Tab-separated table of C-alpha atoms in Angstrom:
chain	number	residue	atom	x	y	z
A	18	VAL	CA	76.586	-102.055	-37.833
A	19	ALA	CA	77.396	-98.684	-36.296
A	20	THR	CA	78.442	-100.289	-33.018
A	21	ILE	CA	80.962	-102.592	-34.693
A	22	VAL	CA	82.344	-99.921	-37.033
A	23	ASP	CA	82.647	-97.254	-34.343
A	24	ALA	CA	84.375	-99.673	-31.976
A	25	HIS	CA	86.983	-100.858	-34.468
A	26	VAL	CA	87.274	-98.328	-37.290
A	27	GLY	CA	86.244	-95.067	-35.669
A	28	HIS	CA	84.460	-92.053	-37.092
A	29	ASP	CA	87.259	-91.014	-39.434
A	30	GLY	CA	88.869	-94.312	-40.421
A	31	ARG	CA	89.101	-96.140	-43.746
A	32	LEU	CA	86.992	-99.233	-44.385
A	33	ALA	CA	86.775	-101.652	-47.298
A	34	VAL	CA	83.657	-103.720	-47.887
A	35	ALA	CA	83.642	-106.993	-49.817
A	36	LEU	CA	80.975	-106.500	-52.497
A	37	SER	CA	79.844	-109.560	-54.449
A	38	GLY	CA	76.661	-107.899	-55.703
A	39	GLY	CA	74.499	-110.354	-53.799
A	40	ARG	CA	71.724	-109.350	-51.405
A	41	ASP	CA	73.759	-109.442	-48.206
A	42	SER	CA	76.748	-107.461	-49.475
A	43	VAL	CA	74.497	-104.873	-51.134
A	44	VAL	CA	72.625	-104.388	-47.849
A	45	LEU	CA	75.897	-104.052	-45.954
A	46	LEU	CA	77.213	-101.530	-48.481
A	47	ASP	CA	74.013	-99.494	-48.201
A	48	ALA	CA	74.131	-99.496	-44.394
A	49	LEU	CA	77.805	-98.516	-44.374
A	50	ALA	CA	77.210	-95.758	-46.936
A	51	GLN	CA	74.523	-94.256	-44.716
A	52	LEU	CA	76.860	-94.517	-41.738
A	53	ALA	CA	79.743	-92.909	-43.646
A	54	ALA	CA	77.492	-89.973	-44.558
A	55	THR	CA	77.176	-89.082	-40.855
A	56	ARG	CA	80.899	-89.443	-40.170
A	57	SER	CA	84.243	-88.811	-41.823
A	58	LEU	CA	84.431	-92.518	-42.675
A	59	SER	CA	86.131	-93.339	-46.000
A	60	LEU	CA	84.449	-96.283	-47.728
A	61	THR	CA	85.842	-98.459	-50.553
A	62	ALA	CA	84.115	-101.440	-52.168
A	63	ILE	CA	86.155	-104.386	-53.458
A	64	HIS	CA	84.699	-106.915	-55.896
A	65	VAL	CA	86.475	-110.191	-56.607
A	66	HIS	CA	85.940	-111.532	-60.133
A	67	HIS	CA	86.395	-115.318	-59.939
A	68	GLY	CA	85.574	-116.009	-63.582
A	69	LEU	CA	83.696	-119.173	-62.618
A	70	SER	CA	80.276	-118.106	-63.906
A	71	ILE	CA	79.148	-116.936	-67.323
A	72	ASN	CA	77.609	-114.022	-65.414
A	73	ALA	CA	80.863	-112.944	-63.708
A	74	ASN	CA	81.393	-109.941	-65.990
A	75	ALA	CA	77.816	-108.785	-65.487
A	76	TRP	CA	78.188	-109.024	-61.692
A	77	ALA	CA	81.361	-106.933	-61.783
A	78	GLN	CA	79.610	-104.330	-63.934
A	79	PHE	CA	76.607	-104.263	-61.583
A	80	CYS	CA	78.919	-103.574	-58.631
A	81	ALA	CA	80.799	-100.879	-60.538
A	82	ASP	CA	77.543	-99.153	-61.519
A	83	LEU	CA	76.188	-99.393	-57.979
A	84	CYS	CA	79.270	-97.742	-56.528
A	85	ARG	CA	79.399	-95.082	-59.237
A	86	THR	CA	75.812	-93.962	-58.547
A	87	ARG	CA	76.630	-93.730	-54.828
A	88	ASN	CA	80.011	-92.084	-55.330
A	89	ILE	CA	81.780	-94.917	-53.513
A	90	ALA	CA	85.349	-95.843	-54.458
A	91	PHE	CA	85.385	-99.189	-56.260
A	92	THR	CA	88.079	-101.767	-56.999
A	93	VAL	CA	87.721	-105.025	-58.921
A	94	ARG	CA	90.210	-107.860	-58.648
A	95	LYS	CA	90.313	-110.780	-61.074
A	96	VAL	CA	91.573	-114.089	-59.736
A	97	GLU	CA	92.248	-117.500	-61.211
A	98	VAL	CA	90.865	-120.248	-59.022
A	99	PRO	CA	93.179	-123.285	-59.086
A	100	ARG	CA	91.802	-126.802	-59.387
A	101	THR	CA	93.748	-128.543	-56.627
A	102	PRO	CA	93.226	-132.313	-56.195
A	103	GLY	CA	91.610	-133.077	-52.846
A	104	LEU	CA	90.228	-129.549	-52.372
A	105	SER	CA	86.774	-128.392	-53.401
A	106	LEU	CA	86.387	-125.634	-55.960
A	107	GLU	CA	84.337	-123.753	-53.361
A	108	ALA	CA	87.213	-123.848	-50.862
A	109	GLU	CA	89.766	-122.773	-53.463
A	110	ALA	CA	87.543	-119.898	-54.597
A	111	ARG	CA	87.168	-118.757	-50.987
A	112	ARG	CA	90.923	-118.852	-50.467
A	113	ALA	CA	91.548	-116.854	-53.653
A	114	ARG	CA	88.817	-114.364	-52.712
A	115	TYR	CA	90.215	-113.615	-49.268
A	116	ALA	CA	93.735	-113.232	-50.640
A	117	ALA	CA	92.494	-110.789	-53.312
A	118	LEU	CA	90.502	-108.774	-50.782
A	119	ALA	CA	93.516	-108.521	-48.488
A	120	ASP	CA	95.902	-107.498	-51.269
A	121	ALA	CA	93.509	-104.881	-52.618
A	122	ALA	CA	92.986	-103.361	-49.169
A	123	LEU	CA	96.664	-103.300	-48.269
A	124	GLN	CA	97.602	-101.683	-51.566
A	125	GLN	CA	95.252	-98.836	-50.667
A	126	ALA	CA	96.535	-98.608	-47.081
A	127	ILE	CA	93.194	-99.851	-45.730
A	128	SER	CA	93.449	-102.026	-42.622
A	129	HIS	CA	89.757	-102.888	-42.048
A	130	ILE	CA	87.584	-105.100	-44.281
A	131	ALA	CA	83.858	-105.665	-43.711
A	132	LEU	CA	82.187	-108.930	-44.726
A	133	ALA	CA	78.435	-109.511	-45.048
A	134	HIS	CA	78.023	-112.813	-43.197
A	135	HIS	CA	74.898	-112.859	-41.035
A	136	GLN	CA	73.339	-114.965	-38.281
A	137	ASP	CA	71.901	-117.605	-40.619
A	138	ASP	CA	75.319	-117.978	-42.296
A	139	GLN	CA	76.731	-118.599	-38.822
A	140	ALA	CA	74.127	-121.302	-38.166
A	141	GLU	CA	74.986	-122.998	-41.468
A	142	THR	CA	78.688	-122.900	-40.589
A	143	VAL	CA	78.085	-124.511	-37.192
A	144	LEU	CA	76.135	-127.357	-38.826
A	145	LEU	CA	78.814	-127.793	-41.474
A	146	GLN	CA	81.476	-128.069	-38.798
A	147	LEU	CA	79.365	-130.571	-36.846
A	148	LEU	CA	79.084	-132.740	-39.945
A	149	ARG	CA	82.884	-132.592	-40.271
A	150	GLY	CA	83.380	-133.659	-36.651
A	151	ALA	CA	85.098	-130.387	-35.773
A	152	GLY	CA	86.308	-129.450	-32.309
A	153	PRO	CA	85.800	-126.173	-30.411
A	154	HIS	CA	87.771	-124.039	-32.867
A	155	GLY	CA	85.707	-125.258	-35.805
A	156	LEU	CA	82.393	-125.080	-33.936
A	157	ALA	CA	83.172	-121.488	-32.924
A	158	ALA	CA	82.504	-120.841	-36.637
A	159	MET	CA	83.025	-117.238	-37.781
A	160	PRO	CA	84.258	-114.578	-35.359
A	161	GLN	CA	82.745	-111.121	-35.463
A	162	THR	CA	86.243	-109.645	-35.649
A	163	ARG	CA	89.567	-111.223	-36.558
A	164	CYS	CA	93.011	-109.722	-36.953
A	165	ASP	CA	95.225	-111.609	-39.417
A	166	PRO	CA	99.054	-111.830	-39.376
A	167	ARG	CA	99.352	-108.847	-41.728
A	168	GLY	CA	97.459	-106.591	-39.355
A	169	LEU	CA	94.206	-106.588	-41.337
A	170	LEU	CA	91.083	-106.521	-39.164
A	171	TRP	CA	88.191	-108.458	-40.685
A	172	LEU	CA	84.764	-107.342	-39.459
A	173	ARG	CA	81.350	-109.016	-39.726
A	174	PRO	CA	78.920	-106.264	-38.702
A	175	LEU	CA	75.833	-108.333	-39.664
A	176	LEU	CA	76.774	-111.501	-37.794
A	177	GLU	CA	74.046	-111.019	-35.170
A	178	VAL	CA	71.450	-109.993	-37.765
A	179	ALA	CA	68.941	-112.570	-39.056
A	180	ARG	CA	68.403	-113.170	-42.759
A	181	SER	CA	64.748	-112.105	-42.354
A	182	GLU	CA	65.861	-108.715	-40.996
A	183	ILE	CA	68.191	-108.261	-43.953
A	184	ASP	CA	65.345	-109.093	-46.335
A	185	GLY	CA	63.137	-106.546	-44.597
A	186	TYR	CA	65.810	-103.859	-44.831
A	187	ARG	CA	66.408	-104.585	-48.516
A	188	ALA	CA	62.697	-104.343	-49.296
A	189	ALA	CA	62.288	-101.115	-47.343
A	190	ARG	CA	65.269	-99.531	-49.099
A	191	LYS	CA	64.216	-100.939	-52.522
A	192	LEU	CA	67.713	-102.322	-53.123
A	193	THR	CA	68.484	-104.410	-56.204
A	194	PHE	CA	71.054	-107.189	-56.249
A	195	VAL	CA	72.303	-110.101	-58.345
A	196	ASP	CA	71.712	-113.811	-57.787
A	197	ASP	CA	74.562	-116.288	-57.960
A	198	GLU	CA	73.166	-119.399	-59.630
A	199	SER	CA	75.695	-121.578	-57.791
A	200	ASN	CA	73.787	-120.899	-54.556
A	201	LEU	CA	71.073	-123.249	-55.860
A	202	ASP	CA	73.465	-126.117	-56.577
A	203	ARG	CA	72.736	-128.784	-53.964
A	204	ARG	CA	75.951	-130.583	-54.743
A	205	HIS	CA	77.575	-128.021	-52.442
A	206	LEU	CA	77.022	-129.140	-48.864
A	207	ARG	CA	76.294	-125.634	-47.577
A	208	ASN	CA	73.562	-125.163	-50.181
A	209	ALA	CA	72.068	-128.558	-49.366
A	210	LEU	CA	71.940	-127.640	-45.690
A	211	ARG	CA	70.373	-124.254	-46.414
A	212	MET	CA	67.733	-125.655	-48.729
A	213	THR	CA	66.806	-128.910	-46.978
A	214	ALA	CA	68.153	-129.465	-43.460
A	215	LEU	CA	67.778	-125.942	-42.052
A	216	PRO	CA	64.086	-125.529	-43.009
A	217	ALA	CA	63.324	-128.919	-41.407
A	218	LEU	CA	65.218	-128.029	-38.226
A	219	LYS	CA	63.570	-124.595	-38.042
A	220	ALA	CA	60.177	-126.290	-38.218
A	221	ILE	CA	61.164	-128.089	-35.015
A	222	SER	CA	62.993	-125.155	-33.422
A	223	PRO	CA	62.009	-121.771	-34.916
A	224	GLN	CA	64.846	-120.022	-33.045
A	225	LEU	CA	67.447	-122.363	-34.511
A	226	ALA	CA	69.723	-119.667	-35.986
A	227	PRO	CA	70.185	-117.619	-32.779
A	228	ILE	CA	70.527	-120.828	-30.746
A	229	LEU	CA	73.321	-122.130	-32.998
A	230	ALA	CA	74.949	-118.699	-33.007
A	231	ARG	CA	74.903	-118.752	-29.199
A	232	ALA	CA	76.426	-122.239	-29.229
A	233	ALA	CA	79.167	-120.957	-31.529
A	234	ALA	CA	79.911	-118.173	-29.050
A	235	HIS	CA	80.252	-120.742	-26.241
A	236	GLN	CA	82.622	-122.785	-28.384
A	237	GLY	CA	84.564	-119.612	-29.118
A	238	GLU	CA	85.136	-119.119	-25.393
A	239	ALA	CA	86.192	-122.742	-25.018
A	240	SER	CA	88.647	-122.405	-27.895
A	241	LEU	CA	90.159	-119.312	-26.274
A	242	LEU	CA	90.725	-121.284	-23.085
A	243	LEU	CA	92.361	-124.085	-25.078
A	244	ASP	CA	94.618	-121.530	-26.768
A	245	GLU	CA	95.598	-120.111	-23.379
A	246	LEU	CA	96.466	-123.622	-22.178
A	247	ALA	CA	98.501	-124.200	-25.342
A	248	ALA	CA	100.350	-120.925	-24.781
A	249	VAL	CA	101.245	-122.089	-21.262
A	250	ASP	CA	102.517	-125.427	-22.585
A	251	ALA	CA	104.357	-123.634	-25.407
A	252	THR	CA	106.232	-121.220	-23.126
A	253	PRO	CA	109.313	-123.451	-22.699
A	254	ALA	CA	108.900	-125.196	-26.068
A	255	PHE	CA	108.064	-122.581	-28.736
A	256	ASP	CA	110.610	-120.047	-29.988
A	257	GLY	CA	108.294	-118.188	-32.327
A	258	ALA	CA	108.878	-120.538	-35.258
A	259	THR	CA	109.806	-124.056	-34.085
A	260	LEU	CA	108.655	-126.399	-31.327
A	261	ASP	CA	110.704	-128.591	-28.985
A	262	ARG	CA	109.630	-132.113	-29.856
A	263	ALA	CA	110.841	-133.614	-26.563
A	264	LEU	CA	108.654	-131.261	-24.530
A	265	LEU	CA	105.724	-131.969	-26.844
A	266	GLY	CA	106.195	-135.687	-26.256
A	267	GLU	CA	106.185	-135.245	-22.479
A	268	LEU	CA	102.669	-133.800	-22.410
A	269	ALA	CA	99.583	-135.906	-21.776
A	270	PRO	CA	97.981	-136.856	-25.129
A	271	PRO	CA	95.075	-134.359	-25.002
A	272	ARG	CA	97.429	-131.479	-24.169
A	273	ALA	CA	99.948	-132.628	-26.780
A	274	ARG	CA	97.245	-132.698	-29.459
A	275	ASN	CA	96.039	-129.276	-28.363
A	276	LEU	CA	99.566	-127.851	-28.509
A	277	LEU	CA	100.229	-129.342	-31.949
A	278	ARG	CA	96.987	-127.846	-33.303
A	279	TRP	CA	97.972	-124.498	-31.790
A	280	PHE	CA	101.450	-124.747	-33.333
A	281	LEU	CA	99.983	-125.406	-36.772
A	282	ARG	CA	97.685	-122.399	-36.403
A	283	GLN	CA	100.706	-120.202	-35.650
A	284	HIS	CA	101.846	-121.115	-39.156
A	285	ALA	CA	98.360	-120.319	-40.562
A	286	LEU	CA	97.755	-124.015	-41.272
A	287	PRO	CA	94.383	-125.740	-40.898
A	288	ALA	CA	93.933	-128.460	-38.319
A	289	PRO	CA	94.272	-131.960	-39.769
A	290	SER	CA	91.694	-134.666	-39.188
A	291	THR	CA	91.694	-136.475	-35.838
A	292	ALA	CA	93.379	-139.540	-37.313
A	293	ARG	CA	95.913	-137.489	-39.235
A	294	LEU	CA	96.756	-135.406	-36.160
A	295	ALA	CA	97.358	-138.555	-34.095
A	296	ALA	CA	99.648	-139.968	-36.795
A	297	MET	CA	101.570	-136.685	-37.061
A	298	LEU	CA	102.027	-136.505	-33.304
A	299	ALA	CA	103.331	-140.070	-33.172
A	300	GLN	CA	105.808	-139.535	-36.006
A	301	LEU	CA	107.066	-136.223	-34.674
A	302	THR	CA	107.589	-137.360	-31.088
A	303	ARG	CA	108.550	-141.028	-31.428
A	304	ALA	CA	110.948	-140.986	-34.362
A	305	ARG	CA	114.602	-141.770	-33.618
A	306	PRO	CA	116.788	-138.691	-33.087
A	307	ASP	CA	118.633	-139.397	-36.351
A	308	ALA	CA	115.503	-140.217	-38.349
A	309	ARG	CA	114.475	-138.012	-41.230
A	310	VAL	CA	110.886	-136.855	-40.662
A	311	LYS	CA	108.973	-135.125	-43.443
A	312	LEU	CA	105.212	-134.737	-43.218
A	313	VAL	CA	103.243	-132.993	-45.957
A	314	HIS	CA	100.266	-130.924	-44.792
A	315	ALA	CA	98.269	-128.192	-46.556
A	316	GLY	CA	100.995	-127.426	-49.080
A	317	THR	CA	103.795	-127.287	-46.513
A	318	GLU	CA	106.345	-129.694	-45.089
A	319	ILE	CA	106.719	-130.433	-41.383
A	320	GLY	CA	109.947	-131.971	-40.145
A	321	VAL	CA	112.382	-132.262	-37.259
A	322	TYR	CA	115.850	-130.704	-37.140
A	323	HIS	CA	118.116	-130.769	-34.090
A	324	GLY	CA	115.195	-131.816	-31.900
A	325	ARG	CA	112.859	-129.046	-33.038
A	326	ILE	CA	109.712	-129.334	-35.127
A	327	ASN	CA	109.712	-126.935	-38.048
A	328	VAL	CA	107.308	-125.928	-40.820
A	329	HIS	CA	108.475	-124.775	-44.227
A	330	GLY	CA	107.370	-124.613	-47.834
A	331	PRO	CA	108.134	-127.353	-50.349
A	332	PRO	CA	111.362	-127.052	-52.351
A	333	PRO	CA	111.080	-124.750	-55.356
A	334	PRO	CA	110.972	-126.240	-58.848
A	335	ALA	CA	114.191	-126.243	-60.842
A	336	TYR	CA	115.004	-122.781	-62.193
A	337	SER	CA	117.753	-120.857	-63.975
A	338	VAL	CA	117.340	-117.073	-64.020
A	339	PRO	CA	119.810	-114.848	-65.928
A	340	TRP	CA	121.227	-111.796	-64.159
A	341	ALA	CA	121.768	-108.633	-66.204
A	342	GLY	CA	123.049	-106.268	-63.546
A	343	GLN	CA	119.798	-105.476	-61.739
A	344	ALA	CA	119.920	-104.744	-58.005
A	345	LEU	CA	117.065	-107.146	-57.232
A	346	LEU	CA	116.562	-110.476	-58.963
A	347	ALA	CA	113.166	-112.116	-58.484
A	348	LEU	CA	113.264	-115.897	-58.084
A	349	PRO	CA	110.363	-118.346	-57.731
A	350	HIS	CA	110.748	-118.459	-53.944
A	351	GLY	CA	112.307	-115.124	-52.974
A	352	THR	CA	114.499	-112.211	-54.010
A	353	LEU	CA	118.279	-112.089	-54.403
A	354	ALA	CA	119.738	-108.616	-53.836
A	355	PHE	CA	123.018	-107.489	-55.393
A	356	GLU	CA	124.464	-104.701	-53.221
A	357	ARG	CA	127.445	-102.759	-54.586
A	358	THR	CA	130.584	-102.906	-52.438
A	359	LEU	CA	134.315	-102.235	-52.605
A	360	GLY	CA	136.732	-105.066	-51.913
A	361	GLN	CA	134.026	-107.429	-50.701
A	362	GLY	CA	131.682	-109.997	-52.130
A	363	VAL	CA	131.786	-111.103	-55.745
A	364	ALA	CA	134.224	-109.195	-57.983
A	365	ALA	CA	132.247	-107.254	-60.575
A	366	LYS	CA	134.959	-107.680	-63.247
A	367	ARG	CA	134.825	-111.468	-62.943
A	368	LEU	CA	131.077	-111.510	-63.542
A	369	GLY	CA	131.568	-109.926	-66.932
A	370	ALA	CA	133.521	-112.900	-68.231
A	371	ALA	CA	130.495	-115.082	-69.013
A	372	GLN	CA	126.727	-115.332	-68.753
A	373	VAL	CA	125.683	-114.968	-65.095
A	374	THR	CA	122.752	-117.057	-63.912
A	375	VAL	CA	121.155	-117.913	-60.601
A	376	ARG	CA	120.123	-121.540	-60.309
A	377	ALA	CA	118.825	-124.121	-57.881
A	378	ARG	CA	121.128	-126.814	-56.577
A	379	GLY	CA	121.477	-129.679	-58.962
A	380	GLY	CA	123.984	-131.788	-57.045
A	381	GLY	CA	127.718	-132.187	-57.514
A	382	GLU	CA	128.611	-128.478	-57.090
A	383	ARG	CA	132.004	-127.683	-55.561
A	384	LEU	CA	133.381	-124.529	-53.944
A	385	GLN	CA	136.734	-123.220	-52.675
A	386	LEU	CA	136.147	-120.580	-50.014
A	387	ALA	CA	139.735	-119.603	-49.159
A	388	PRO	CA	143.235	-119.793	-50.718
A	389	GLY	CA	145.122	-122.902	-49.689
A	390	ARG	CA	141.931	-124.801	-48.909
A	391	PRO	CA	140.749	-127.658	-51.100
A	392	ARG	CA	137.792	-127.343	-53.401
A	393	ARG	CA	135.034	-129.232	-51.598
A	394	ALA	CA	131.566	-130.538	-52.266
A	395	LEU	CA	128.948	-127.875	-51.597
A	396	LYS	CA	126.765	-130.472	-49.871
A	397	ALA	CA	129.452	-131.101	-47.245
A	398	ILE	CA	130.074	-127.381	-46.681
A	399	LEU	CA	126.360	-126.706	-46.158
A	400	HIS	CA	126.093	-129.602	-43.736
A	401	GLU	CA	129.066	-128.397	-41.691
A	402	ALA	CA	127.605	-124.884	-41.615
A	403	GLY	CA	124.553	-126.266	-39.824
A	404	ILE	CA	122.116	-125.150	-42.497
A	405	PRO	CA	118.938	-127.279	-42.334
A	406	GLU	CA	118.273	-129.490	-45.317
A	407	TRP	CA	115.165	-127.612	-46.455
A	408	GLU	CA	117.085	-124.319	-46.464
A	409	ARG	CA	119.921	-125.943	-48.413
A	410	GLN	CA	117.408	-126.904	-51.096
A	411	ARG	CA	116.252	-123.287	-51.363
A	412	LEU	CA	119.575	-121.448	-51.417
A	413	PRO	CA	120.132	-119.812	-54.816
A	414	LEU	CA	123.520	-120.450	-56.421
A	415	LEU	CA	125.316	-117.796	-58.490
A	416	PHE	CA	127.016	-119.194	-61.597
A	417	CYS	CA	129.347	-117.474	-64.040
A	418	GLY	CA	129.110	-119.670	-67.082
A	419	ASP	CA	129.312	-123.191	-65.684
A	420	GLU	CA	131.398	-122.211	-62.646
A	421	LEU	CA	129.864	-121.807	-59.208
A	422	ALA	CA	130.864	-118.306	-58.102
A	423	ALA	CA	129.021	-117.742	-54.812
A	424	VAL	CA	126.374	-118.998	-52.413
A	425	PRO	CA	124.499	-116.440	-50.272
A	426	GLY	CA	125.067	-117.057	-46.582
A	427	LEU	CA	128.089	-119.259	-47.280
A	428	GLY	CA	130.680	-117.368	-49.258
A	429	VAL	CA	132.368	-116.592	-52.564
A	430	ASP	CA	134.688	-118.885	-54.460
A	431	VAL	CA	138.331	-117.680	-54.309
A	432	ALA	CA	138.383	-117.201	-58.072
A	433	TYR	CA	135.563	-114.650	-57.805
A	434	GLN	CA	136.346	-112.822	-54.556
A	435	ALA	CA	136.744	-109.021	-54.704
A	436	SER	CA	139.746	-107.554	-52.887
A	437	GLY	CA	141.383	-104.190	-52.202
A	438	THR	CA	139.318	-101.495	-53.872
A	439	ASP	CA	137.781	-103.775	-56.488
A	440	PRO	CA	134.079	-103.078	-57.138
A	441	GLY	CA	132.019	-106.015	-55.997
A	442	PHE	CA	128.548	-107.243	-55.127
A	443	ALA	CA	127.370	-108.539	-51.754
A	444	LEU	CA	124.580	-111.092	-52.230
A	445	ARG	CA	121.638	-110.954	-49.844
A	446	TRP	CA	118.998	-113.628	-50.023
A	447	GLY	CA	115.436	-112.920	-48.880
A	448	PRO	CA	113.146	-115.968	-49.089
A	449	ASN	CA	109.407	-115.528	-49.374
A	450	ALA	CA	107.513	-116.006	-46.117
A	451	ALA	CA	105.787	-119.123	-47.479
A	452	ALA	CA	109.158	-120.669	-48.304
A	453	SER	CA	110.832	-119.779	-45.022
A	454	GLY	CA	108.002	-121.084	-42.889
A	455	SER	CA	108.344	-118.369	-40.238
A	456	PRO	CA	104.909	-117.547	-38.808
A	457	VAL	CA	105.479	-114.483	-36.694
A	458	ARG	CA	108.771	-112.928	-37.651
A	459	ASP	CA	110.924	-112.323	-40.688
A	460	ARG	CA	113.870	-114.595	-41.020
A	461	PRO	CA	117.208	-112.801	-41.390
A	462	ASN	CA	118.551	-112.362	-44.898
A	463	HIS	CA	121.566	-114.466	-45.845
A	464	SER	CA	124.453	-112.579	-47.420
A	465	ALA	CA	127.682	-113.412	-49.217
């Protein structure tokens, strides 16, 4: 534990530990607390309250009491676990848990989070991935350290420690912990493996856990090599957000599949099944240049625009949000900023004539951008401006009463344009990252 913490956090850094109240996380907290006492290390425990068990409140209280007696900073986060068709409750709970841990750490300016996974957990993960037919990335299982796109470094200090060693430590330190009854539910594949398959395999090979952990490390090296190959293939094809579909189609099938998996990972998307990946590759590379391609994967849409493969969020639901003069207006898929100007943007006096709302496109809107020009269909103007279809669907429209006054990134209707020294508002549109689909950089704001 000390080796991992010293190498990545340092003697005087700040570290959060995910504390469920179970045996492994309690042992990790105890070990880190002892380590912090010999250093200037600042330790914070974060408990995620899923609300899935009748004992959830008691677990949160146990963690709070444990931290209070040890004088360790404690944070609890409540989450609602969605019931998404096609996804297991276990997977959704894990996704919600990691998001809550990350948000809690970032809000406290903590950039390192410790998790209590150990060697036997790693062995279970390798077997799970084998049963799913995973490739090298999946069989690499859990890394000891991982830096996510937000700069958070996730650490697993116990990953090379066996469950038996953790049990011995807990007994020696007389640590108490809580039991999650769901860990005994054999309907969950991981539990079934832990309770039936792993004991049988260990009877054949007593060193099963370290052997599988070593195999995971080998697969981790192989996956790194595959990523390096993908990066070479991506050099002329990837611009940081989109991928040249022609260059993808020119690669040999194994390299093309590898590059497409790599591209999806750049957008934080899971790899699809082998059959699904093959179908996606065929549709993305073989479709006619004028064909409309839209593939749905893991809550996002994948399409082709001007010969480049792009990833973006689904269109937002219909909305109509009133504006009452605030500088920032929160919308379902981003934020619209109203910046005060003189002689530019939307004339402030015109906005006082009727109720001002920001709405999604409904179809049939028309706009006149300059005197002497005809009033034209907004759809045609957006198309001529070269704005991709998915971004057109997401652009917020500013209405004064029933009249379209302005579209960020496009312009202001002549009837609402500020001039001279008239007070006005410049509109700047900032889509959420999930809606924009940009994996590694912020997209520029659109203004009007």
